[in-house]
XYZ file of C-alpha atoms in Angstrom:
599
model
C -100.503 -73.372 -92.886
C -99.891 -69.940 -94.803
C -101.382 -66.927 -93.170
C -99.982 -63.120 -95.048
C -97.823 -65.722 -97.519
C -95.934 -67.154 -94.795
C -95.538 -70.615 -93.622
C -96.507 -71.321 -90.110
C -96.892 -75.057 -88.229
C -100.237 -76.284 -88.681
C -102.313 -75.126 -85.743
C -100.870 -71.858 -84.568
C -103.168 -69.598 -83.101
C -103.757 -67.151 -84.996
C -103.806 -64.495 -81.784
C -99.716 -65.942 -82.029
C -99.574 -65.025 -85.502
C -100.362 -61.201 -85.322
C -98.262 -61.184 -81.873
C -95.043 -62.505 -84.210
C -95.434 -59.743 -87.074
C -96.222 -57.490 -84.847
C -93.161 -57.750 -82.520
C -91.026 -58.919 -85.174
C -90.176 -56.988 -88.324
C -87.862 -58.932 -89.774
C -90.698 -60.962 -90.475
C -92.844 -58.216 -92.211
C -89.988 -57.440 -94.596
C -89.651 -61.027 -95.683
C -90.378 -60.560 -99.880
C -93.214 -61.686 -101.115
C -94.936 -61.526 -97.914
C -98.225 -60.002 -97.806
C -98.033 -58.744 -94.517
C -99.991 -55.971 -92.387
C -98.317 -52.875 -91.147
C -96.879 -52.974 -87.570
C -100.103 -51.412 -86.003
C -102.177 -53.532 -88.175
C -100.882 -56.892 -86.555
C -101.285 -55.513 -82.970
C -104.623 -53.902 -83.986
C -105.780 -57.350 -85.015
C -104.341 -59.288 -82.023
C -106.302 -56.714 -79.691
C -109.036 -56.991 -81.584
C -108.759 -61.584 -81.230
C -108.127 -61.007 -77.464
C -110.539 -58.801 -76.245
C -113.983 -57.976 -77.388
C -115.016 -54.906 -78.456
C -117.915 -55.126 -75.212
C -115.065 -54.653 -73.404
C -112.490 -52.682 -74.779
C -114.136 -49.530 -76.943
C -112.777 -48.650 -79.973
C -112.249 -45.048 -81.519
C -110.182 -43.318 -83.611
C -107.547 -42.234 -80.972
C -107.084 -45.779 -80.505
C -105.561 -45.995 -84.215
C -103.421 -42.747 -83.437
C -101.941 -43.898 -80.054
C -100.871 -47.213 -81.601
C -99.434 -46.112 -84.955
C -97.079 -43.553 -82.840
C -96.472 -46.293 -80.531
C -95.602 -48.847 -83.045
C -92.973 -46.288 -84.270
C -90.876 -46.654 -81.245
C -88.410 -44.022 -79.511
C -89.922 -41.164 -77.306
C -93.652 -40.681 -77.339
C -95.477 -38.081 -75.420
C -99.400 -37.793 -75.395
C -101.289 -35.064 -73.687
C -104.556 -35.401 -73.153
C -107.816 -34.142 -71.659
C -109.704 -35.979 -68.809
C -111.831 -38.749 -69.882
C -110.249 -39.587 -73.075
C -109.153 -42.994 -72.287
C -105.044 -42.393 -72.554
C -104.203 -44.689 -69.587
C -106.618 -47.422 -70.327
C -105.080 -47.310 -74.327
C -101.831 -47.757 -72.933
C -102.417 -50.288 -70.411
C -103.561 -52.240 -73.379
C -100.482 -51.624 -75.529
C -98.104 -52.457 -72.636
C -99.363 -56.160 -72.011
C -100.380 -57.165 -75.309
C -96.630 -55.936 -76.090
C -95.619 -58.221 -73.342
C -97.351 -61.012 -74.402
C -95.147 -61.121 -77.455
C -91.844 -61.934 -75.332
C -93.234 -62.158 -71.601
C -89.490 -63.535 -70.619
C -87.401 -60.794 -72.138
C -89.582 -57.864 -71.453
C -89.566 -55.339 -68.681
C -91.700 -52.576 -68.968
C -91.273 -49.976 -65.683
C -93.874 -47.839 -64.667
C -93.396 -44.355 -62.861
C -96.368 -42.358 -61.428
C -96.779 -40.605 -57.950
C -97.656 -41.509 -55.594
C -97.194 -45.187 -55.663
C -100.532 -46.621 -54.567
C -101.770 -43.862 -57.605
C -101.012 -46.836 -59.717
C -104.276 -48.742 -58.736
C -105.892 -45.813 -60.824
C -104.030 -45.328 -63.305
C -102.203 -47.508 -66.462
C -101.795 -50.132 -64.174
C -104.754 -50.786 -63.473
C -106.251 -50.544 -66.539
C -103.855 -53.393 -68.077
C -104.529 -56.029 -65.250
C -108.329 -54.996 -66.297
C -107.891 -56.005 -69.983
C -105.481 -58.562 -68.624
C -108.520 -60.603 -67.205
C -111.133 -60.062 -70.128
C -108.592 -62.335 -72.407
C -108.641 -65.801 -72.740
C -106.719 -68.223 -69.710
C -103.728 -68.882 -72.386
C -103.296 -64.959 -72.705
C -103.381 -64.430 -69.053
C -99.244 -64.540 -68.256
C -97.230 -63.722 -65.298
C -98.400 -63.129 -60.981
C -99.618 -59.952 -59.923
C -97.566 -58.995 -56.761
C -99.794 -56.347 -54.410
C -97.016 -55.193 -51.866
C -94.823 -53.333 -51.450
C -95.261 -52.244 -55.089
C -97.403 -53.206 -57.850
C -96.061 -55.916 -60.195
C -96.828 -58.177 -62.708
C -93.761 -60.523 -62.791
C -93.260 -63.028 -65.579
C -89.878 -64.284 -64.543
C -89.654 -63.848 -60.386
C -86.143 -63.379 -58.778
C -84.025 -61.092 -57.676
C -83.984 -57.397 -59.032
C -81.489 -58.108 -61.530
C -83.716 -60.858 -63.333
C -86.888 -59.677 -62.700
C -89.072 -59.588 -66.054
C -92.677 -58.419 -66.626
C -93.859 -55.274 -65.470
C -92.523 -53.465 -62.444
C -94.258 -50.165 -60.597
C -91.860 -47.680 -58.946
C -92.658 -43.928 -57.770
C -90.800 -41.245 -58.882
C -89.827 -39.675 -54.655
C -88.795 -36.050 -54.584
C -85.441 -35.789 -54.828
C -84.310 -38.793 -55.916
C -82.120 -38.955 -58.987
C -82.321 -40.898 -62.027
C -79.877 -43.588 -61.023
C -81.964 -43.672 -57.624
C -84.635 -44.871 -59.335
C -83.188 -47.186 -61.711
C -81.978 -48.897 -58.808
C -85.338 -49.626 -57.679
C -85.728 -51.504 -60.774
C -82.351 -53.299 -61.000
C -83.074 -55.423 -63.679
C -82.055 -54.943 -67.822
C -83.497 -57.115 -70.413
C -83.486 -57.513 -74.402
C -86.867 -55.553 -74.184
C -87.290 -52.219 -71.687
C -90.417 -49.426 -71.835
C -90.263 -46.996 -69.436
C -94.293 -45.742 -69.077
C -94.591 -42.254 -66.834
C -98.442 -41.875 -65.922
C -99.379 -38.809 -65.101
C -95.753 -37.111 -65.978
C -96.635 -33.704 -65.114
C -96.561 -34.803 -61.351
C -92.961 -36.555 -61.282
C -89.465 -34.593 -61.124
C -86.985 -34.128 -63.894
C -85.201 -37.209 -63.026
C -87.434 -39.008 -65.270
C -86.173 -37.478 -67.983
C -83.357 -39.119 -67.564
C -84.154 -42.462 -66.962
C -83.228 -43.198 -70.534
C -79.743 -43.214 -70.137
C -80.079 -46.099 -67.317
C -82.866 -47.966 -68.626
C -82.070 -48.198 -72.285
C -78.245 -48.784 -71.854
C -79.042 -52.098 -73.709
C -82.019 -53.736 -75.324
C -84.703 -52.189 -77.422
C -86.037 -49.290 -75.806
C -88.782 -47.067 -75.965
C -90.404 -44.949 -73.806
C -93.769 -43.201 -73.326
C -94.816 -39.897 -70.802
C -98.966 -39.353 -70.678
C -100.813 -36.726 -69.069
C -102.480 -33.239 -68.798
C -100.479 -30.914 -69.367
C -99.719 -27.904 -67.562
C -96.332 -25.791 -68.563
C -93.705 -26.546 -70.565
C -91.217 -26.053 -67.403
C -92.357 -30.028 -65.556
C -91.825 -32.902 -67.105
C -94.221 -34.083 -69.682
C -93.956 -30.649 -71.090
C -90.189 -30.689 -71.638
C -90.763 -34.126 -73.003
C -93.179 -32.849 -75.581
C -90.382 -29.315 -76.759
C -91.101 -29.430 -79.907
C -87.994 -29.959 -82.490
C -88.128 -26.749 -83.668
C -88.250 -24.751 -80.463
C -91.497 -22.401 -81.458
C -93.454 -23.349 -78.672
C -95.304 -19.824 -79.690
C -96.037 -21.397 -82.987
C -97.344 -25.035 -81.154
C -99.836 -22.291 -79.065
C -100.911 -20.079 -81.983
C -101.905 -23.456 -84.204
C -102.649 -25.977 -81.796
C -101.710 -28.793 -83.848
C -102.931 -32.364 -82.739
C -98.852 -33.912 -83.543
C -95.631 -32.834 -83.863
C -91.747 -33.732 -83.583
C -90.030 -32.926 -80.389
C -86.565 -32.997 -79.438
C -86.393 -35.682 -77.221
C -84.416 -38.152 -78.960
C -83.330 -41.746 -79.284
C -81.159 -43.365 -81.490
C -80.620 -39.910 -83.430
C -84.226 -39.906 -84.212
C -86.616 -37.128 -82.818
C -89.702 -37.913 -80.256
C -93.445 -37.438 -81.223
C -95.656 -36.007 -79.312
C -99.837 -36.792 -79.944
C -102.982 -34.400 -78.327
C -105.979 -35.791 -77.601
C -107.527 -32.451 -77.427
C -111.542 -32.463 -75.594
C -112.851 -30.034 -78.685
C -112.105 -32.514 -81.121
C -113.176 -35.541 -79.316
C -114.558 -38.547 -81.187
C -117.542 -38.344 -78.946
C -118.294 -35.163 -81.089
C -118.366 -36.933 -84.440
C -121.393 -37.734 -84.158
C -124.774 -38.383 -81.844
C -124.625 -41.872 -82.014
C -120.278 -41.512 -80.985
C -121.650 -40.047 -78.099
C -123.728 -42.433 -77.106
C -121.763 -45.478 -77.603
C -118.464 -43.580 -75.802
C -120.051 -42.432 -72.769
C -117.334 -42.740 -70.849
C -115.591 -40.337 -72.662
C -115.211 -36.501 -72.337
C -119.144 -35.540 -73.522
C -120.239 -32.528 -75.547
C -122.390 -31.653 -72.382
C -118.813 -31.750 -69.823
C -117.501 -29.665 -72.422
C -120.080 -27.037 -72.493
C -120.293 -27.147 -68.632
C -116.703 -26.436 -68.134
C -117.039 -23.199 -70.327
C -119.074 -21.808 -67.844
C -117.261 -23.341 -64.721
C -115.116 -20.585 -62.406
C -112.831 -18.641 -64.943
C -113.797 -20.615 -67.771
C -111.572 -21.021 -70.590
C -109.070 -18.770 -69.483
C -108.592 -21.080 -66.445
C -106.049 -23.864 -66.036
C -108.300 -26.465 -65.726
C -109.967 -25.993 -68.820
C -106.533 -25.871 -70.688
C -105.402 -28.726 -68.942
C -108.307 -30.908 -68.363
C -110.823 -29.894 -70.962
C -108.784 -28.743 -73.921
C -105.634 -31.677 -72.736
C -103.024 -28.729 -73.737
C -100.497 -25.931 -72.406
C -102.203 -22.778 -72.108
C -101.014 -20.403 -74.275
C -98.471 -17.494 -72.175
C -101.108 -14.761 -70.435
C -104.523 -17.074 -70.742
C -104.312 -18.072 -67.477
C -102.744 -15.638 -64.664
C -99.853 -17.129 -63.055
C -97.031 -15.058 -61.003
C -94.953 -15.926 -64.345
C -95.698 -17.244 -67.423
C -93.539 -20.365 -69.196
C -92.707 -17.499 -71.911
C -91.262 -14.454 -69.672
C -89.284 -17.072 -68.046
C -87.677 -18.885 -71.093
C -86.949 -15.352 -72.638
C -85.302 -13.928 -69.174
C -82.502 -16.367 -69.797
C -82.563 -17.256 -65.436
C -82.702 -20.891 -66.198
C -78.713 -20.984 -67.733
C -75.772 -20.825 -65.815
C -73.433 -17.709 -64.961
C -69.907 -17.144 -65.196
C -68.455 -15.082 -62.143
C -65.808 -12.571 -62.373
C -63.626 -12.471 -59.211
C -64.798 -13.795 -55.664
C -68.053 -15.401 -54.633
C -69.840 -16.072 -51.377
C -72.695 -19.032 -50.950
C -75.488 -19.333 -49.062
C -77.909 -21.890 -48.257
C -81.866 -21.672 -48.550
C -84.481 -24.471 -47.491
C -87.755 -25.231 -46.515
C -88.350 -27.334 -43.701
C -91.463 -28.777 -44.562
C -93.250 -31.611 -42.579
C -95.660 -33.523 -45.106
C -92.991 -35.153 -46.170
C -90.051 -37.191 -46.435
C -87.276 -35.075 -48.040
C -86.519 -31.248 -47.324
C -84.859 -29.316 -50.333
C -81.878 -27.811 -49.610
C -80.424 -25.069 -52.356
C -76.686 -23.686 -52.545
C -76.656 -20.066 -53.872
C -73.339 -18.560 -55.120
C -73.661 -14.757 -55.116
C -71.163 -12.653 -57.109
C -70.526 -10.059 -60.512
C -71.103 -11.306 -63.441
C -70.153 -9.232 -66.382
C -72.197 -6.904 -67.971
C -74.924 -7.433 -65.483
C -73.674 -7.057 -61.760
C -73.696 -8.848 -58.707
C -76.591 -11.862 -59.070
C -77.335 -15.038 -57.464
C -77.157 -18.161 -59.212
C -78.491 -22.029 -57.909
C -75.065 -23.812 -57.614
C -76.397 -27.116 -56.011
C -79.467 -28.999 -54.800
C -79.445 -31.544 -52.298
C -81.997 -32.714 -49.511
C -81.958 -33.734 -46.248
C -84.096 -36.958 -46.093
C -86.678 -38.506 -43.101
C -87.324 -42.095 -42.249
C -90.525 -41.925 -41.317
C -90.858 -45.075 -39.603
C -88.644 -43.755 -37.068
C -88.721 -40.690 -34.291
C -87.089 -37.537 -34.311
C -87.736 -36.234 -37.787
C -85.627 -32.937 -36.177
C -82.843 -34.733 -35.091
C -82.440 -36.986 -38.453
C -82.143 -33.917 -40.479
C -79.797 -32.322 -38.156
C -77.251 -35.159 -38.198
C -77.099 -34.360 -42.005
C -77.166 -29.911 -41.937
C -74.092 -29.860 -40.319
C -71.962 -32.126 -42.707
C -73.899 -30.390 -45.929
C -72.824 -27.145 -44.500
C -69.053 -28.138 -44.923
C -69.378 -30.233 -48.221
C -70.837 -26.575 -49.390
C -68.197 -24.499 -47.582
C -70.478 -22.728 -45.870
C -69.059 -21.149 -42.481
C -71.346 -19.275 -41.075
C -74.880 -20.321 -39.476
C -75.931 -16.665 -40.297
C -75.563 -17.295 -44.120
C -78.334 -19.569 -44.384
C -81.650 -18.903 -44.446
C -84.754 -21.419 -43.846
C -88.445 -21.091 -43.568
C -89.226 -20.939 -39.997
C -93.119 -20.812 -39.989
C -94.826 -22.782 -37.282
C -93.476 -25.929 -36.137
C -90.267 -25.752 -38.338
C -88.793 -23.041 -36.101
C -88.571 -26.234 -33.681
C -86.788 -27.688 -36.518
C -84.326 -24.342 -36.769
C -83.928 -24.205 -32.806
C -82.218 -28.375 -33.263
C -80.275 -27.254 -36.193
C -78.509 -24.000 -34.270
C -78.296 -26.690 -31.519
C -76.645 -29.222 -33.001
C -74.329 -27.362 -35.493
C -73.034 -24.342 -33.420
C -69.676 -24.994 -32.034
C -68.875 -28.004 -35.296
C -69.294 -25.810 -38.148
C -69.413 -22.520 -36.414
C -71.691 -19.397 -34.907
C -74.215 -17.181 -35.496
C -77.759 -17.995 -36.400
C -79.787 -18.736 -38.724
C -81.740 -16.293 -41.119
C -85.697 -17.653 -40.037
C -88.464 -16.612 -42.455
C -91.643 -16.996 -41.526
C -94.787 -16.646 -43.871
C -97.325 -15.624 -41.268
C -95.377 -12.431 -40.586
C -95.925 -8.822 -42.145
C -94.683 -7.970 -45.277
C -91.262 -6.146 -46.002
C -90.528 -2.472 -46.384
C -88.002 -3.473 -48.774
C -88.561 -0.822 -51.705
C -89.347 -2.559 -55.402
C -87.528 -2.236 -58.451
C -90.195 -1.670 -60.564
C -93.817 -0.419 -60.644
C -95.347 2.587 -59.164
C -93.097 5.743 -58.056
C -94.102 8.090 -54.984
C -93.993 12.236 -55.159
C -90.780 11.943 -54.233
C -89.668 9.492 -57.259
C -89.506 6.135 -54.740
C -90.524 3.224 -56.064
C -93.600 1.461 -54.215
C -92.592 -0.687 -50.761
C -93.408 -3.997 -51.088
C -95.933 -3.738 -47.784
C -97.862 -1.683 -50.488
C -97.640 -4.039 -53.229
C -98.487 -7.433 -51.737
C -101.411 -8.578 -49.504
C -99.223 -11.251 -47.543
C -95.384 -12.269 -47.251
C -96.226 -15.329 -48.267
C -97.191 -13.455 -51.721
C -94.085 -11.351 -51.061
C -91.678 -14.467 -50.999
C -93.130 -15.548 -54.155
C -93.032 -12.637 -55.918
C -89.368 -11.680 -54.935
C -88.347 -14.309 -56.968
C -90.495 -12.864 -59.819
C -89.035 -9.340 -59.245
C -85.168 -11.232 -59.893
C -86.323 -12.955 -63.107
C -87.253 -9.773 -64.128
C -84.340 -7.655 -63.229
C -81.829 -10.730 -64.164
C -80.220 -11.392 -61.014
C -81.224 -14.729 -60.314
C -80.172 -17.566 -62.455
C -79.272 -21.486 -62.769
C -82.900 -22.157 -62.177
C -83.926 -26.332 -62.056
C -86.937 -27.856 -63.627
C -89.188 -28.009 -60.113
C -87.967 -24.458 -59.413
C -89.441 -23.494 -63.069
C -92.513 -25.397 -63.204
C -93.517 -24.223 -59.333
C -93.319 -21.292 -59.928
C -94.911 -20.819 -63.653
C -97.758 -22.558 -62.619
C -98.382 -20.353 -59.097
C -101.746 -19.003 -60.013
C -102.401 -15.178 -58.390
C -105.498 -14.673 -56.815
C -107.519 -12.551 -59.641
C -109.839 -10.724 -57.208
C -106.990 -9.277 -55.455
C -105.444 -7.722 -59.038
C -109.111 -4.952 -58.832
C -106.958 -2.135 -57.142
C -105.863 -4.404 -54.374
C -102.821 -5.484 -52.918
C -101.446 -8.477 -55.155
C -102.712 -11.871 -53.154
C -100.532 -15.080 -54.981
C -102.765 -18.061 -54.946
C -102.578 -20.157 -51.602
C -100.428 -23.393 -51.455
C -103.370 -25.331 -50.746
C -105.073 -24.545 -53.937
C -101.589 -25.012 -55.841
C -101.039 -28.292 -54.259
C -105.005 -29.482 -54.950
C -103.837 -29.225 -58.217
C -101.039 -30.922 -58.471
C -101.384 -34.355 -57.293
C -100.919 -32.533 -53.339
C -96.977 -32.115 -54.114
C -95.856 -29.810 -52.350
C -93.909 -26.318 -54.112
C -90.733 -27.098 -51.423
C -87.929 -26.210 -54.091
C -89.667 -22.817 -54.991
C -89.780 -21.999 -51.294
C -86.390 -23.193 -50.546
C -84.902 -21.054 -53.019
C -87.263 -18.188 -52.154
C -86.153 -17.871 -48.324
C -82.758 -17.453 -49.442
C -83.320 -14.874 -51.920
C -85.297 -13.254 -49.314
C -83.034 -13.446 -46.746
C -80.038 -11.311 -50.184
C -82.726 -9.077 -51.116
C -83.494 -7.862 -47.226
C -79.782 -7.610 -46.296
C -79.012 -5.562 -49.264
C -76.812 -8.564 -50.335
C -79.017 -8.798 -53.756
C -79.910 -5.610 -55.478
C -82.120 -5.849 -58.302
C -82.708 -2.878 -60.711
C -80.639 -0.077 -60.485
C -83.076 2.141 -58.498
C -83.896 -0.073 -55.793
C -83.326 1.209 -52.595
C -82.564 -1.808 -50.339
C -84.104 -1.137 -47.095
C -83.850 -4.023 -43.885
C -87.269 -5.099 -42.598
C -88.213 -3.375 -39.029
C -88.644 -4.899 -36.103
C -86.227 -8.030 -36.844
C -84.151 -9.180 -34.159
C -80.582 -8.725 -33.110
C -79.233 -11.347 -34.594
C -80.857 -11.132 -37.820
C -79.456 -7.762 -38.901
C -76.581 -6.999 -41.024
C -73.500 -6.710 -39.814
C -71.670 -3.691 -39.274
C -68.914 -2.931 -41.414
C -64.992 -3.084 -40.424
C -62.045 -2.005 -41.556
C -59.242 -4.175 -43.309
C -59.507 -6.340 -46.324
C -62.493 -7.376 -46.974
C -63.187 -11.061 -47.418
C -66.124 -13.563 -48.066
C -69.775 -11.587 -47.823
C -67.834 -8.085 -47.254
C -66.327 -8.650 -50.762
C -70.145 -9.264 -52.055
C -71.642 -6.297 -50.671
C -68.736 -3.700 -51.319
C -69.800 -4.977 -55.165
C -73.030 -4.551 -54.957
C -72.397 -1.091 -53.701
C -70.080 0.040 -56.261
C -72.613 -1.244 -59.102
């Protein structure tokens, strides 16, 4: 039997045939063969397996698969309703069919049930539309989604495995969930703009051996989370990627020395507006008439959503109005490390959150830095973590404060601060509790959201008769606005660096509430909204980091600007004001603030 001028035993399928050159290119290159492209062999075998009835074809379809064909890194942003998930769902089993024994593919997308939705679900959808002979390996419900072609332990496990990407888990944490290498590993993040950084780095665990490749889908939202660092491109003018909005480029992910691609499915150049009759026959696609509508939604196309969800791109820096923008940040230099001179002093900042299952906990090293002056820079990020089948969520994360607080070398209760608001100043009560007396005394700094706004004089913006700059009770509307924008203010003025990834994106994409920008008092968009957008993850890093900042700023410990005239909040008690001054050499947080005086 010759099929492309190569032999193959009488009777092959010819689905098997197109599986073969596609998977296999040694086969392709074989001279005199008159062989299809790589794409061309899986576009065929798609084509054989499913009907067209079933599984709609457009010219995005033809895109997605020659990028994928190519290997390495691929990122595709994408508008809502233009079909990215169900493409790739496709891709991943028919890719699987072609070695279902020595294939692992390993899906990430939060949260975990999220992948009934999603890429997932789309595959095991295709999956049944194909003939019996096509329809490999045992779809496992609980407790994650699989579909297993070789069953076993972790380590042997083959097929395609579902994991979640939990907040603050590491990389190796969640290739541990997988446990399993094979000749053949993709790594498919759904939905990337909702996971943490540590996917990112799944490459180094995953593709240790094997062929490798890897793809990150979504809608994009800043170049600080995930699937926007994934798509950087290789030349680092993300101004130029804005200003030209090209549909492809190179990024600078790499694998095997070779740079990433990243693909746009953008919603103004949809196929379903080639044409009436495109329209019609993809109407489950992003329509000329959603388009139009979402022009004239809210805020229109200077909104987020649009950008994200309409136009499946980044909006360009000062579209939409966010406390920051990706550009300000990037240019400020806050997200690199420092290099003290002389003696530093850490504190600790978290946020005692109780959605979930993990509190952030942030280690910030204040001290002079060389032609900029005393500054506070993230040293360290761990979190205390909840079982949440059992009681006494309190109690399990005060077992673990008091041993963090001496891996740190942090002596005093007094030099951390944590958000307090509601029901976590129960939380702040156990931890005093439980820690004074083994670590050692004092309390804790306790910020609450629901209280007034500071006093604490600004380092930039409006001046008084007298020359003072504006308080920042006559700035901001709430504190919970003032906590946010503090950390704004020490971008600005360069005296916060070492920023992370969740840090970054939470708090470039913290919308401000635009009504409250006509002659009011600045109003930072509510956590609720935030979190509505963002698959309901919660911004706990940004807050962790900004209690502790607020906690330097209010005891004069931080000083941003040269003219700012650090001033403690009123009405605080006792226990939470500074300490007085002694004689004799000063050591620790004395050393700190004698510093920030004489700067």
């Amino acid at each position: 039997m010759i099929k492309y001028g190569l032999q193959w035993p009488e009777g092959t399928d010819e689905i098997d045939i197109e599986l073969a050159l596609y998977s296999k290119d040694h086969l392709r290159e074989i001279p005199g063969s008159q062989c299809l492209s790589k794409w061309g062999h899986m576009r065929n075998a798609i084509r054989m397996l499913v009907p067209e009835s079933v599984f709609a074809w457009h010219r995005w379809v033809d895109k997605f698969g020659e990028e994928w064909c190519k290997g390495g890194c691929l990122t595709v942003w994408g508008a809502g309703s233009t079909t990215k998930s169900g493409i790739l769902g496709m891709f991943v089993y028919v890719d699987l069919l072609c070695a279902p024994k020595d294939t692992l593919t390993v899906m990430v997308t939060n949260p975990i049930p999220k992948h009934w939705d999603r890429c997932f679900s789309k595959m095991l959808q295709w999956r049944a539309a194909m003939p019996k002979k096509y329809k490999v390996g045992r779809v496992i419900r609980s407790p994650q989604p699989q579909l297993l072609t070789v069953e076993g332990e972790d380590g042997s496990r083959m097929g395609v495995v579902c994991i979640s990407n939990d907040q603050g888990e590491t990389s190796s944490d969640m290739a541990k969930k997988v446990g399993a290498h094979a000749k053949r590993v993709r790594l498919v993040v759904d939905e990337a703009q909702g996971c943490t950084s540590a996917v990112l780095e799944l490459k180094m665990n995953l593709g240790a051996s094997g062929e490798y490749q890897e793809v990150f889908i979504g809608n994009p939202t800043s170049w600080q989370n995930p699937l926007g660092q994934h798509a950087l491109p290789l030349h680092g003018d993300k101004k130029k990627i804005h200003e030209e909005e090209p549909d492809e480029w190179d990024t600078a992910t790499m694998w095997d020395d070779k740079p990433g691609r990243c693909i746009v499915f953008d919603g103004k150049r949809c196929p379903t507006l080639d044409s009436a009759a495109e329209a019609r026959r993809l109407n489950f696609m992003l329509s000329p008439r959603m388009l139009k509508q979402a022009q004239t939604m809210p805020g229109g196309e200077n909104s987020l959503y649009y950008w994200s969800q309409v136009r499946g791109r980044i909006p360009p820096a000062g579209m939409c109005i966010t406390v920051l923008s990706d550009l300000d940040l990037d240019s400020s230099g806050c997200k690199a490390k420092v290099q003290f001179t002389g003696e530093v002093h850490d504190y600790l900042g978290g946020d005692l959150s109780l959605g979930g299952d993990a509190a952030p906990m942030y280690r910030i090293r204040v001290g002079a830095v060389a032609g900029i002056g005393v500054v506070a820079c993230i040293a360290g990020r761990e979190y205390l973590t909840v079982d949440l089948t059992k009681p006494d969520k309190s109690g399990q994360m005060s077992k673990q404060f008091g041993p963090l607080l001496k891996r740190w070398g942090i002596h005093r209760l007094e030099d951390c601060a944590l958000e307090a608001s509601g029901q976590q100043g129960a939380i702040v009560d156990t931890f005093e509790r439980d820690v004074n007396g083994s670590v050692g005394n004092g309390r804790i700094w306790r910020v609450k959201s629901e209280h007034a706004v500071s006093d604490r004089r600004l380092s930039y913006g409006k001046k008084d008769a007298k020359g003072k700059r504006e308080k920042a009770s006559e700035r901001y509307k709430d504190r919970a606005s003032e906590l946010v924008m503090n950390l704004v203010e020490c971008v600005y003025q360069r005296c916060l660096f070492g920023i992370d990834g969740e840090v970054a994106y939470q708090i470039t994409s913290r919308g401000i509430d635009e009504g409250s920008l006509d002659g009011g008092r600045l109003k930072v968009q509510e956590k609720k909204k935030w979190r509505k957008a963002n698959d309901e993850k919660s911004p706990d890093e940004m807050d962790a980091v900004a209690v502790v900042i607020s906690m330097l700023l209010e005891k004069g410990i931080l000083k941003p600007g040269r003219e700012t005239n650090a001033e403690v909040m009123p009405q605080l008690e006792d226990f939470m004001m500074p300490k007085k001054r002694t004689s004799g050499p000063m050591r620790g947080n004395q050393k700190v603030v004698a510093l920030v005086r004489r700067w």
